[in-house]
mmCIF file of C-alpha atoms in Angstrom:
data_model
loop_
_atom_site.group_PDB
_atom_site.id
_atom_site.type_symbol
_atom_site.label_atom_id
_atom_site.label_comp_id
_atom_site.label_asym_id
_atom_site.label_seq_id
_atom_site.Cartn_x
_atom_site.Cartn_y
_atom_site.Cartn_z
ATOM 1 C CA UNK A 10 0.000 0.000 0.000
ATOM 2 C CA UNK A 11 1.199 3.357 -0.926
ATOM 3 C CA UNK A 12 1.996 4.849 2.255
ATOM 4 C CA UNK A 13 2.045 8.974 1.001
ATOM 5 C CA UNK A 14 -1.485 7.975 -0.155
ATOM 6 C CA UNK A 15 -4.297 9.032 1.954
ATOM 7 C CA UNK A 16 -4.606 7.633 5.322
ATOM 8 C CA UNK A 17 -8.403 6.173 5.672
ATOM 9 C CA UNK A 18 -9.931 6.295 9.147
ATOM 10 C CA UNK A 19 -11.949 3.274 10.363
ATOM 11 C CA UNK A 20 -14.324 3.148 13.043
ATOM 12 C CA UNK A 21 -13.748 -0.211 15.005
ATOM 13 C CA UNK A 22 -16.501 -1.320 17.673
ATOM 14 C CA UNK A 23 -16.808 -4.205 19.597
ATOM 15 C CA UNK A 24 -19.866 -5.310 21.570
ATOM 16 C CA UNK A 25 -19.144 -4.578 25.398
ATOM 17 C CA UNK A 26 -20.081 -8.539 26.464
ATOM 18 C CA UNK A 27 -17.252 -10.401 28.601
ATOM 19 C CA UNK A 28 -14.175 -9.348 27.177
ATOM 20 C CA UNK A 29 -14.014 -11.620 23.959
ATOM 21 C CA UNK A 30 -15.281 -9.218 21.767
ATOM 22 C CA UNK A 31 -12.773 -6.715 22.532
ATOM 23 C CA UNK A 32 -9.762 -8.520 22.595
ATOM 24 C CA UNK A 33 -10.195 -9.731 19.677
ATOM 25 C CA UNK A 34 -10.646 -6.560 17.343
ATOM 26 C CA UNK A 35 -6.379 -6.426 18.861
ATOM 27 C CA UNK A 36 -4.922 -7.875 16.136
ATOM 28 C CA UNK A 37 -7.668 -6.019 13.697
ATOM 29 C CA UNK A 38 -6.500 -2.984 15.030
ATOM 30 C CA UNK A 39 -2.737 -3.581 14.765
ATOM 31 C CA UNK A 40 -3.157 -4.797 11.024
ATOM 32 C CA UNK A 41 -5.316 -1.813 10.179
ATOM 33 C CA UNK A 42 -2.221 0.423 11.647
ATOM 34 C CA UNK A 43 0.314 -1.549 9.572
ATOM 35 C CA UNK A 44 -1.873 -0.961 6.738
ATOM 36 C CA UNK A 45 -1.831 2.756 6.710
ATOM 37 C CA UNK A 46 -5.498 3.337 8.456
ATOM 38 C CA UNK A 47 -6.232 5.194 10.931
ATOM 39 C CA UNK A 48 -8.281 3.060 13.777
ATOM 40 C CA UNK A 49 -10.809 4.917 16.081
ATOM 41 C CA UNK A 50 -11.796 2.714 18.333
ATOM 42 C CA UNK A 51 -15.870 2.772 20.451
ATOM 43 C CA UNK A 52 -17.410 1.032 23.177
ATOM 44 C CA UNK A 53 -18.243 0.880 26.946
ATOM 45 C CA UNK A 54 -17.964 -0.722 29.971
ATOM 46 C CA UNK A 55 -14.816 -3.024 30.464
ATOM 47 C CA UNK A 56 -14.259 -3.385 26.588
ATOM 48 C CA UNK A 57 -13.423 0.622 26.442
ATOM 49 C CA UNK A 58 -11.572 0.180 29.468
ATOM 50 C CA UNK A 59 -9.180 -2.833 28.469
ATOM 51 C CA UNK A 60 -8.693 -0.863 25.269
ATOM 52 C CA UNK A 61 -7.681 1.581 26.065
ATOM 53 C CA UNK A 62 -5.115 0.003 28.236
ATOM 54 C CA UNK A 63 -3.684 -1.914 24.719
ATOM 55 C CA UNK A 64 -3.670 1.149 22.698
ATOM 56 C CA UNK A 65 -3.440 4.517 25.136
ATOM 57 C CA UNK A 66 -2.283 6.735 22.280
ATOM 58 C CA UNK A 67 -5.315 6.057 19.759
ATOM 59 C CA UNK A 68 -8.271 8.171 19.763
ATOM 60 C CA UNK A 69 -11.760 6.575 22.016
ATOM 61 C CA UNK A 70 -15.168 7.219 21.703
ATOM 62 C CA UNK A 71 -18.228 6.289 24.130
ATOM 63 C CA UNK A 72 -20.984 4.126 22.685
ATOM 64 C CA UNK A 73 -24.118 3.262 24.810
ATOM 65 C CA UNK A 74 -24.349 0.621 27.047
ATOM 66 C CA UNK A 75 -26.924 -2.242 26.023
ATOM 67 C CA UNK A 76 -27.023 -3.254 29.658
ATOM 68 C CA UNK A 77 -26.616 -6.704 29.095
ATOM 69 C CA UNK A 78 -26.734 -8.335 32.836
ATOM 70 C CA UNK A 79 -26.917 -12.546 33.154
ATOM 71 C CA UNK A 80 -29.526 -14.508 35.785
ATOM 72 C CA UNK A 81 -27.882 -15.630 38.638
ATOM 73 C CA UNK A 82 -29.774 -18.520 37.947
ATOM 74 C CA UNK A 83 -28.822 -19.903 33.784
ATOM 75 C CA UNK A 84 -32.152 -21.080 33.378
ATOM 76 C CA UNK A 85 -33.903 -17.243 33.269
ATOM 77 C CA UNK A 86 -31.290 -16.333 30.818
ATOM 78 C CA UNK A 87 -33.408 -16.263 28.077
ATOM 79 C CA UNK A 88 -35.949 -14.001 30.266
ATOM 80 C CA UNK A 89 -33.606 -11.654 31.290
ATOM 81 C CA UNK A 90 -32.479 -10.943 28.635
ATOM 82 C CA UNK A 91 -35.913 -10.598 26.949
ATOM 83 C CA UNK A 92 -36.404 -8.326 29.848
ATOM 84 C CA UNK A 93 -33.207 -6.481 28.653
ATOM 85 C CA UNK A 94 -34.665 -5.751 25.493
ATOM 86 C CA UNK A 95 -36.267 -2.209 26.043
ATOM 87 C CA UNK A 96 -32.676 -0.926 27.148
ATOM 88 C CA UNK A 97 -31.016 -2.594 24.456
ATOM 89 C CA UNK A 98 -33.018 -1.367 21.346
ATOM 90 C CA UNK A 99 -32.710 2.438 23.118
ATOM 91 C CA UNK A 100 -28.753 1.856 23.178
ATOM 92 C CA UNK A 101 -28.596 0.431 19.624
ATOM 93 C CA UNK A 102 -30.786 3.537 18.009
ATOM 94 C CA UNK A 103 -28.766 6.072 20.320
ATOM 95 C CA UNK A 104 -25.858 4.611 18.826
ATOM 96 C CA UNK A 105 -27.223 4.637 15.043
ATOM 97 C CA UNK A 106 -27.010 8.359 15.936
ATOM 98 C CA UNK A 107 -24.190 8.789 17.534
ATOM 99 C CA UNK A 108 -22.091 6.843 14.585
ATOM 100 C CA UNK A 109 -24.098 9.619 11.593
ATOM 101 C CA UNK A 110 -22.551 12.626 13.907
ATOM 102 C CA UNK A 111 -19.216 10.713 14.137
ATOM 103 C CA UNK A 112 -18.739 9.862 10.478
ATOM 104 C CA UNK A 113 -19.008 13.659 9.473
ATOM 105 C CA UNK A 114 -16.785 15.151 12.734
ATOM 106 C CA UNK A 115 -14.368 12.604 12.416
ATOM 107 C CA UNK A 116 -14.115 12.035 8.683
ATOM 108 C CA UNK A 117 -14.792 8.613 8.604
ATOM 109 C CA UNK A 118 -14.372 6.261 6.057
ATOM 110 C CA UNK A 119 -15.262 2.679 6.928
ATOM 111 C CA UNK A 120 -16.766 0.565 9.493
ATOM 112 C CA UNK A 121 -15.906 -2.731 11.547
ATOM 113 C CA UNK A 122 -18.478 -3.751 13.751
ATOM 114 C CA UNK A 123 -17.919 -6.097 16.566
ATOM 115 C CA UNK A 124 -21.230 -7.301 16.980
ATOM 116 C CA UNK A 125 -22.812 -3.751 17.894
ATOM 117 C CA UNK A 126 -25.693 -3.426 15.567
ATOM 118 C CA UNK A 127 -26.284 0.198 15.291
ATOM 119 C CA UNK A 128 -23.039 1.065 14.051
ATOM 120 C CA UNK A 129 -23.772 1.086 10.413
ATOM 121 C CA UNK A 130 -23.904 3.274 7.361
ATOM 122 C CA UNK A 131 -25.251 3.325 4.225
ATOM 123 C CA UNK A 132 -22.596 5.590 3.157
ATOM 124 C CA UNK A 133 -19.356 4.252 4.089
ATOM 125 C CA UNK A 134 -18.209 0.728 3.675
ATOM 126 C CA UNK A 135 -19.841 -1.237 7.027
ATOM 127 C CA UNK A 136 -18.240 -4.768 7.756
ATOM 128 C CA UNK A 137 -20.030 -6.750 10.700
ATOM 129 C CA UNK A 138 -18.334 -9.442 12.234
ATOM 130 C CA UNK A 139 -19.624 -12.502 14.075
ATOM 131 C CA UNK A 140 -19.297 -15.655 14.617
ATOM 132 C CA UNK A 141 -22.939 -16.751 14.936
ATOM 133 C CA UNK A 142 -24.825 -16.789 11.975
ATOM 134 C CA UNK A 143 -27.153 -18.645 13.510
ATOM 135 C CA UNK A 144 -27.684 -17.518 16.975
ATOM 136 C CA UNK A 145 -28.457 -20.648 19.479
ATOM 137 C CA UNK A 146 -31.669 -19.489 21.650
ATOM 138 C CA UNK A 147 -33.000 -23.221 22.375
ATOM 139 C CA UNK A 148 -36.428 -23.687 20.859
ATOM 140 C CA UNK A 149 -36.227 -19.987 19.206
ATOM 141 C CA UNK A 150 -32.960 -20.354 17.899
ATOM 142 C CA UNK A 151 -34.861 -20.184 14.208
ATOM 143 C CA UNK A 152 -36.198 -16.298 15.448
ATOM 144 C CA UNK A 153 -33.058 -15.164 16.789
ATOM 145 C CA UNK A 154 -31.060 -16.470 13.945
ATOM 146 C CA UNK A 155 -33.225 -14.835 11.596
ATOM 147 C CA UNK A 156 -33.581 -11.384 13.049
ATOM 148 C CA UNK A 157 -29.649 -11.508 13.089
ATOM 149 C CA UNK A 158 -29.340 -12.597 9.043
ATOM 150 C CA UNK A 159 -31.624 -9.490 8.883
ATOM 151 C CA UNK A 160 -29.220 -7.732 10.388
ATOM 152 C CA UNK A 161 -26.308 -8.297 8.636
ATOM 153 C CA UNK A 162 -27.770 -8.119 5.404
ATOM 154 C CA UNK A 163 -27.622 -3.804 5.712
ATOM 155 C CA UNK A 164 -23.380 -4.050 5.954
ATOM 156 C CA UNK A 165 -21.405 -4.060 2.920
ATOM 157 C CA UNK A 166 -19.649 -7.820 4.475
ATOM 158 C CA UNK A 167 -19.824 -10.393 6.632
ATOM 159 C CA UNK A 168 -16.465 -11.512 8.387
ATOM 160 C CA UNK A 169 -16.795 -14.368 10.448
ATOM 161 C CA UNK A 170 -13.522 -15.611 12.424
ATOM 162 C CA UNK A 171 -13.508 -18.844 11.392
ATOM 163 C CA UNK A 172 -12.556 -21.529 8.200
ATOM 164 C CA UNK A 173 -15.296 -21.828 5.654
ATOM 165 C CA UNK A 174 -14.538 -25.541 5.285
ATOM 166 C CA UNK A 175 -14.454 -28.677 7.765
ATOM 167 C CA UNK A 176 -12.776 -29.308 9.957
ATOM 168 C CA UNK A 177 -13.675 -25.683 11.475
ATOM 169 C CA UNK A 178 -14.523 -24.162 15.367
ATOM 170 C CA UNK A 179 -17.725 -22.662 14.800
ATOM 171 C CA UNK A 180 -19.406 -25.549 13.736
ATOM 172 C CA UNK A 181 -23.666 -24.564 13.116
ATOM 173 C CA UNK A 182 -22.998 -21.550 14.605
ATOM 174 C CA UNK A 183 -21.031 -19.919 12.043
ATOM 175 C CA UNK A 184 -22.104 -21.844 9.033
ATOM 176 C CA UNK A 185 -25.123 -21.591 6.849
ATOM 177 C CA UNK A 186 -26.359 -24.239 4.522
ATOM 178 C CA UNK A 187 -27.853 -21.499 2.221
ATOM 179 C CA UNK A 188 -27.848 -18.008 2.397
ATOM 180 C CA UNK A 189 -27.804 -14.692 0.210
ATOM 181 C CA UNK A 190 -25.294 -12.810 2.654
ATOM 182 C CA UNK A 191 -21.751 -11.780 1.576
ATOM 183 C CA UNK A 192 -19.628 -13.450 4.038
ATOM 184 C CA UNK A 193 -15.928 -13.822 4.245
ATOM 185 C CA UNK A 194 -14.318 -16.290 6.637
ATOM 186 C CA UNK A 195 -11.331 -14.860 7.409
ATOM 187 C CA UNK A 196 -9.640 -17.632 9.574
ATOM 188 C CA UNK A 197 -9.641 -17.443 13.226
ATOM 189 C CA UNK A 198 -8.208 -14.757 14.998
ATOM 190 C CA UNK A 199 -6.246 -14.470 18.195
ATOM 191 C CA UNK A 200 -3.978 -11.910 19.785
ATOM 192 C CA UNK A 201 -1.175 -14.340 20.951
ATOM 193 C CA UNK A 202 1.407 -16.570 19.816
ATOM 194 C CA UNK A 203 2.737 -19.759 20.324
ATOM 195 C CA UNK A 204 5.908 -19.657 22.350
ATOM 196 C CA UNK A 205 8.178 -21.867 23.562
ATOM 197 C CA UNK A 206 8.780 -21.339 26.752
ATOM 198 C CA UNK A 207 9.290 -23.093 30.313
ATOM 199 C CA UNK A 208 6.397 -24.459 32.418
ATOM 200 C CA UNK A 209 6.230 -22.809 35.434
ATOM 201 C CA UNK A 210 2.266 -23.356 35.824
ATOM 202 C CA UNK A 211 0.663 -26.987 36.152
ATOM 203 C CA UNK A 212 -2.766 -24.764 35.683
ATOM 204 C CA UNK A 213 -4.251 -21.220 34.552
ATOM 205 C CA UNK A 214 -7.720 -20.366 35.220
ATOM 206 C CA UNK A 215 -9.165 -17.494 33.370
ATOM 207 C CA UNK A 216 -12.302 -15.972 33.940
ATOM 208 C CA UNK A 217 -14.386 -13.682 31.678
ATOM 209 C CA UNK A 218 -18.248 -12.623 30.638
ATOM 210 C CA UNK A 219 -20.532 -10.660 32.348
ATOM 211 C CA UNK A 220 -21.955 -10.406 35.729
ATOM 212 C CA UNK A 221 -23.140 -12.325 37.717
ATOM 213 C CA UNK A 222 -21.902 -15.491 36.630
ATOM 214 C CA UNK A 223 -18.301 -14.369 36.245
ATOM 215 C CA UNK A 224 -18.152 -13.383 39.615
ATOM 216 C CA UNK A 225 -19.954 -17.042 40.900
ATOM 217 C CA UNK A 226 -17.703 -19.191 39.357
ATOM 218 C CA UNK A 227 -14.265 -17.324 40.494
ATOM 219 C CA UNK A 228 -16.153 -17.740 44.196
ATOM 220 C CA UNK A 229 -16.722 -21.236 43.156
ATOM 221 C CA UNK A 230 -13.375 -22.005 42.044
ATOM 222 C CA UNK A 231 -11.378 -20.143 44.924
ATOM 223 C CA UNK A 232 -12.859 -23.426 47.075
ATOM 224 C CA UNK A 233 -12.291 -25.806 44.651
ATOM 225 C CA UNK A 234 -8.582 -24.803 44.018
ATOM 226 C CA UNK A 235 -7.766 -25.577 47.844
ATOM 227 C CA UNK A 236 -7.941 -29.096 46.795
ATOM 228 C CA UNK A 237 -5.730 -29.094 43.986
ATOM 229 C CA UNK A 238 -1.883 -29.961 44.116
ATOM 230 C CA UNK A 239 -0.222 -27.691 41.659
ATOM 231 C CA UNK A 240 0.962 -24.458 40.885
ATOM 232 C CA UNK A 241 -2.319 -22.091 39.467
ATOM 233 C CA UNK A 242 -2.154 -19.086 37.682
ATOM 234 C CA UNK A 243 -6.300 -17.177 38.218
ATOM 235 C CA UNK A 244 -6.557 -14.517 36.033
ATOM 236 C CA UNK A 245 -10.023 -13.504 37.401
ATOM 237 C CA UNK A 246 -10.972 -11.068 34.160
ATOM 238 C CA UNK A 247 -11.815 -7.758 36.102
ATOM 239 C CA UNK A 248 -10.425 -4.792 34.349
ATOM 240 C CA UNK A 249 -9.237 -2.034 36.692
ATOM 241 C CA UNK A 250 -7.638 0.843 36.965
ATOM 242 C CA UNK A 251 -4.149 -0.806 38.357
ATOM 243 C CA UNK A 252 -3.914 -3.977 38.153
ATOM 244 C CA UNK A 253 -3.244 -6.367 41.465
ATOM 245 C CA UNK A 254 -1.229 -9.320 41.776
ATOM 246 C CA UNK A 255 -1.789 -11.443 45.313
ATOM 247 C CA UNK A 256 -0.510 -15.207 46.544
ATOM 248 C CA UNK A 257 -2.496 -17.598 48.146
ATOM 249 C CA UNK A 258 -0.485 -20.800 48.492
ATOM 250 C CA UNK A 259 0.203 -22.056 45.306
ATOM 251 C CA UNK A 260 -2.119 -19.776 43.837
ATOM 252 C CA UNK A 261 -1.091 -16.791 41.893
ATOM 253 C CA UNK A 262 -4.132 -14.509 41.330
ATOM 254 C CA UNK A 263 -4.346 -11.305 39.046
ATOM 255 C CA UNK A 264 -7.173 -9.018 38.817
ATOM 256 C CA UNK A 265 -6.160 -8.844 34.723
ATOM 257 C CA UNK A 266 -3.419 -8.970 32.313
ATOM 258 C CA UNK A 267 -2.299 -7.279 29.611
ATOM 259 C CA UNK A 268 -1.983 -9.280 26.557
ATOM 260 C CA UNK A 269 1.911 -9.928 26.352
ATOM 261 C CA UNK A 270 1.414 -10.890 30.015
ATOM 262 C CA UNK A 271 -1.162 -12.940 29.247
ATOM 263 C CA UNK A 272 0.396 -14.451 26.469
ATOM 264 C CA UNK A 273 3.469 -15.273 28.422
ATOM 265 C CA UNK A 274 1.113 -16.800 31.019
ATOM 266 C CA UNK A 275 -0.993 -18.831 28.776
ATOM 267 C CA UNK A 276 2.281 -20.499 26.962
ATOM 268 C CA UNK A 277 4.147 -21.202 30.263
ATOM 269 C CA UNK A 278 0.917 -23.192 31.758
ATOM 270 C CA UNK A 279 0.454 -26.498 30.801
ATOM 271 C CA UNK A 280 -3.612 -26.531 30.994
ATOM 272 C CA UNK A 281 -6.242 -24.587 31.302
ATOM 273 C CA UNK A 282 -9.599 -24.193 32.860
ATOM 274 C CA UNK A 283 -11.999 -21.251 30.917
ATOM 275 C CA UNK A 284 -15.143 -20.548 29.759
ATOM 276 C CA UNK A 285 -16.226 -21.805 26.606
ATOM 277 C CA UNK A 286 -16.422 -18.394 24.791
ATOM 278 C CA UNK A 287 -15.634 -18.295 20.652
ATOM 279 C CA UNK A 288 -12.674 -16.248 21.894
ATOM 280 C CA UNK A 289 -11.055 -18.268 24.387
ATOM 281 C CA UNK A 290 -11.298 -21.201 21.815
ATOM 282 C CA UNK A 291 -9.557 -19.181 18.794
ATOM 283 C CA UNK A 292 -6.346 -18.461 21.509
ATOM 284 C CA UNK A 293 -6.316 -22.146 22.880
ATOM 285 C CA UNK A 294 -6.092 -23.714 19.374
ATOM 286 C CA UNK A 295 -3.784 -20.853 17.981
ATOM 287 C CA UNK A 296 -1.536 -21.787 21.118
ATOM 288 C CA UNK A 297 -2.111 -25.952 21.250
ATOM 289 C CA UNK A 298 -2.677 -25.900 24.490
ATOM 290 C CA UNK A 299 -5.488 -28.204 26.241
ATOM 291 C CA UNK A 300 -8.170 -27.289 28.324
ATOM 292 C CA UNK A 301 -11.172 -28.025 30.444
ATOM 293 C CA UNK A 302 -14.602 -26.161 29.762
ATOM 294 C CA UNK A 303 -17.033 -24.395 32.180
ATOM 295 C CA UNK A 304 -19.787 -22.795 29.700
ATOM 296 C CA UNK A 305 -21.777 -20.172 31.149
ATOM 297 C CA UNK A 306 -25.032 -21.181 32.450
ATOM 298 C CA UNK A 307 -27.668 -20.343 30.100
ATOM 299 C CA UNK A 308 -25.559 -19.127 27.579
ATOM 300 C CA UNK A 309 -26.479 -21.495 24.688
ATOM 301 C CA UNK A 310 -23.735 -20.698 22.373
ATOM 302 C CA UNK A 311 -21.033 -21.585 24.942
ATOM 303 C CA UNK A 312 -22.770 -24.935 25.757
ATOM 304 C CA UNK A 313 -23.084 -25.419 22.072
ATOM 305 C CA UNK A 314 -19.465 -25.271 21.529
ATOM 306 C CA UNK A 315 -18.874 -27.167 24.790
ATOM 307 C CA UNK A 316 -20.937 -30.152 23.650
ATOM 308 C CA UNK A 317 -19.218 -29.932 19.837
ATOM 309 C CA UNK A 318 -15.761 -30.132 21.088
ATOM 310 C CA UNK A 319 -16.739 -33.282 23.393
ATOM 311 C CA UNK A 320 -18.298 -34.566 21.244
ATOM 312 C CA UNK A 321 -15.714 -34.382 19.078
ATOM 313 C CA UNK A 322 -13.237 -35.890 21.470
ATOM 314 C CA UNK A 323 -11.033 -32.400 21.717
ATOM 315 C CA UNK A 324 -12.129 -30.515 25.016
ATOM 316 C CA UNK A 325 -13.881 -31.912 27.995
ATOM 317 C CA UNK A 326 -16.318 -29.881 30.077
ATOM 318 C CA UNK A 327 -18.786 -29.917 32.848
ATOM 319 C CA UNK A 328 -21.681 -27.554 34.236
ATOM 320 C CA UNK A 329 -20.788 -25.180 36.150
ATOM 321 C CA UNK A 330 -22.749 -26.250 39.369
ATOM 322 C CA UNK A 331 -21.542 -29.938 38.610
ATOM 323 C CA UNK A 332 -17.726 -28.933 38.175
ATOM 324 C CA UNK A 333 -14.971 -30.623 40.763
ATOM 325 C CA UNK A 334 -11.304 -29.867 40.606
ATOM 326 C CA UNK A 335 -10.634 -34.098 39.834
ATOM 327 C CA UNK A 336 -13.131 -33.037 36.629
ATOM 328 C CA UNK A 337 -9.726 -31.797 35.469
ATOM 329 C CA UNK A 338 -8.188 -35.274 34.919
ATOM 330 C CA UNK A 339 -10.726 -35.767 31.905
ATOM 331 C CA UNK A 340 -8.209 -33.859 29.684
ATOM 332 C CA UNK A 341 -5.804 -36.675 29.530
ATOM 333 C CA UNK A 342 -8.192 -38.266 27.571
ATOM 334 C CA UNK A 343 -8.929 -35.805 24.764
ATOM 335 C CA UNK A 344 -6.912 -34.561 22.023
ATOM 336 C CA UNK A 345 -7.333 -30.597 22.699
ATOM 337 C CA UNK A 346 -8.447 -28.608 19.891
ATOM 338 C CA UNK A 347 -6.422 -28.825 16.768
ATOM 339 C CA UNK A 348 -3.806 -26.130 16.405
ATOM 340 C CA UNK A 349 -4.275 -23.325 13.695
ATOM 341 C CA UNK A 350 -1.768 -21.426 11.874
ATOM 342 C CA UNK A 351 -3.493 -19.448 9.999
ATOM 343 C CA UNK A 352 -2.214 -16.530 8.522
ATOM 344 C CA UNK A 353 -4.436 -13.835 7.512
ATOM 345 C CA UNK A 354 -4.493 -11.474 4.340
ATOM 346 C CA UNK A 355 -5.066 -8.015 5.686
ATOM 347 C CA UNK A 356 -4.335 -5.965 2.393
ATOM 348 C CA UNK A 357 -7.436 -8.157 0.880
ATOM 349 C CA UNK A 358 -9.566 -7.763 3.614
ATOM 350 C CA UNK A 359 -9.034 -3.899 3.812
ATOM 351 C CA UNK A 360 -10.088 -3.859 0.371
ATOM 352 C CA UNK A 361 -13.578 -3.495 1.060
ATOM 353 C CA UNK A 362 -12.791 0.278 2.280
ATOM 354 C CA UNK A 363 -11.022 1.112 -0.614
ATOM 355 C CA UNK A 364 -14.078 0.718 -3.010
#
């Protein structure tokens, strides 16, 4: 690319659920800077926050929140987030709004959307990216699903992080058996890299997602960890303002890392115990290492992918309220999932904001 040419600014904007969302639009964000564009980057919550934290000198911007909360109980998911709904249809027109204002003050030129569906234009190139397709609801996955097609049907593209082809992560969830959308699988994407490195961790735990339930399973698993024999890395996945490092035993815990911390944590543990989140998968298989799934109660996607991968004989997992530390010596007897190296074309996939 010619670099005296002019510098096109892109609005990036990841939904504000968990943390997966955010951290990876990282390497989107690096590749669009490598390519000559000029990233602005809008959220909330702990997405802005951690962010910001990766990228201090690039320009933020404040989206609205869509209030997303889980049940304490998984079972009223589904009914609070119908509840939810209200809130979350004011945040996405606010932010339809807020991203028309934006594109004239700040000039902008194209679009990536994280899974925030108000920011959209007509008039600048508008990629969303997902990997659901088909949204898993239970027995109203086939509303859901639809009403998100509809969705993405407005943006110029489609990327889902993922391999078109078998064998691939997202399984039904990112794959359609016919469809009219544009849609580019781009390969998964992931923020770290495979190192090799000493073990200095028999086990990392890392938390992330929403409250409640992020904050009842790291309760959970602070007992549970008292009866395990190794040395534990517990990266609990709250974003703060400094971050705090305490030891308990042979427990190391963090409040968050950064992600070359977290990289060098993930390759110098030799398992690890997570959620089951799209995101969390991508860095596991880009890093080969193997793993043990809690998916978030209620959260059908997670227990989707949780299912798939045991089924599949790659990753073993167990409910939440059902999950004991000796649940850990499943992993032995699965293959983990299998390692990508991917790499991705960035100049192509830019293309779309140079038409």
């Amino acid at each position: 690319m010619d670099l005296n040419a002019y510098s096109k600014t892109i609005l990036i904007a990841p939904l504000n659920w968990g943390l997966g969302h955010a951290t990876r639009c990282i390497p989107i964000i690096k590749a669009l800077q490598e390519n000559n564009y000029i990233p602005i980057i809008a959220s909330d919550g702990i997405a802005l926050e951690l962010l910001r934290k990766e990228f201090p000198y690039l320009q933020f911007l404040e989206l609205p929140s869509y209030q997303i909360e889980y049940a304490k109980n998984g079972k009223n998911f589904k009914w609070k987030l119908f509840k939810s709904c209200p809130k979350m249809i004011q945040a996405i027109y606010n932010e339809k709004k807020m991203v028309k204002e934006w594109i004239k003050k700040y000039e902008i030129d194209g679009i990536i959307s994280d899974n925030r569906l108000g920011v959209f234009s007509k008039k600048i190139p508008s990629v969303f990216m997902t990997h659901q397709l088909n949204v898993m609801t239970g027995n109203t996955t086939w509303l859901t699903s639809k009403m998100h097609q509809n969705i993405i049907k407005k943006y110029t593209t489609c990327w889902v992080p993922d391999f078109s082809t078998k064998p691939n992560l997202t399984g039904a969830l990112g794959h359609l058996e016919k469809t009219n959308l544009v849609i580019q699988y781009i390969g998964p994407l992931s923020r770290l890299h495979k190192k090799q490195t000493e073990i200095k961790y028999d086990l990392m735990i890392i938390l992330s997602g929403p409250e409640p339930q992020r904050g009842i399973l790291e309760e959970q698993l602070k007992i549970e960890i008292l009866r395990y024999s190794g040395k534990t890395i517990f990266i609990k996945g709250v974003v703060e303002k400094n971050q705090i490092k305490e030891q308990i035993g042979d427990v190391t815990y963090y409040n968050f890392m950064n992600t070359r911390q977290l990289e060098q944590a993930f390759n110098e543990s030799d398992k690890v115990l997570c959620r089951s989140g799209y995101t969390t998968v991508m860095d596991l298989a880009k890093l080969d290492k193997k793993a043990f799934f809690i998916p978030t109660p209620g959260q059908y996607e997670q227990e989707y992918l949780a299912k798939k991968y045991k089924k599949e004989g790659l990753v073993p997992y167990a409910e939440q309220d059902n999950f004991k530390i000796e649940n850990l010596l499943e992993i032995e007897n699965f293959k983990g999932l299998p390692q990508i190296d991917a790499v991705l074309n960035w100049e192509f996939l830019f293309q779309v904001f140079e038409k």
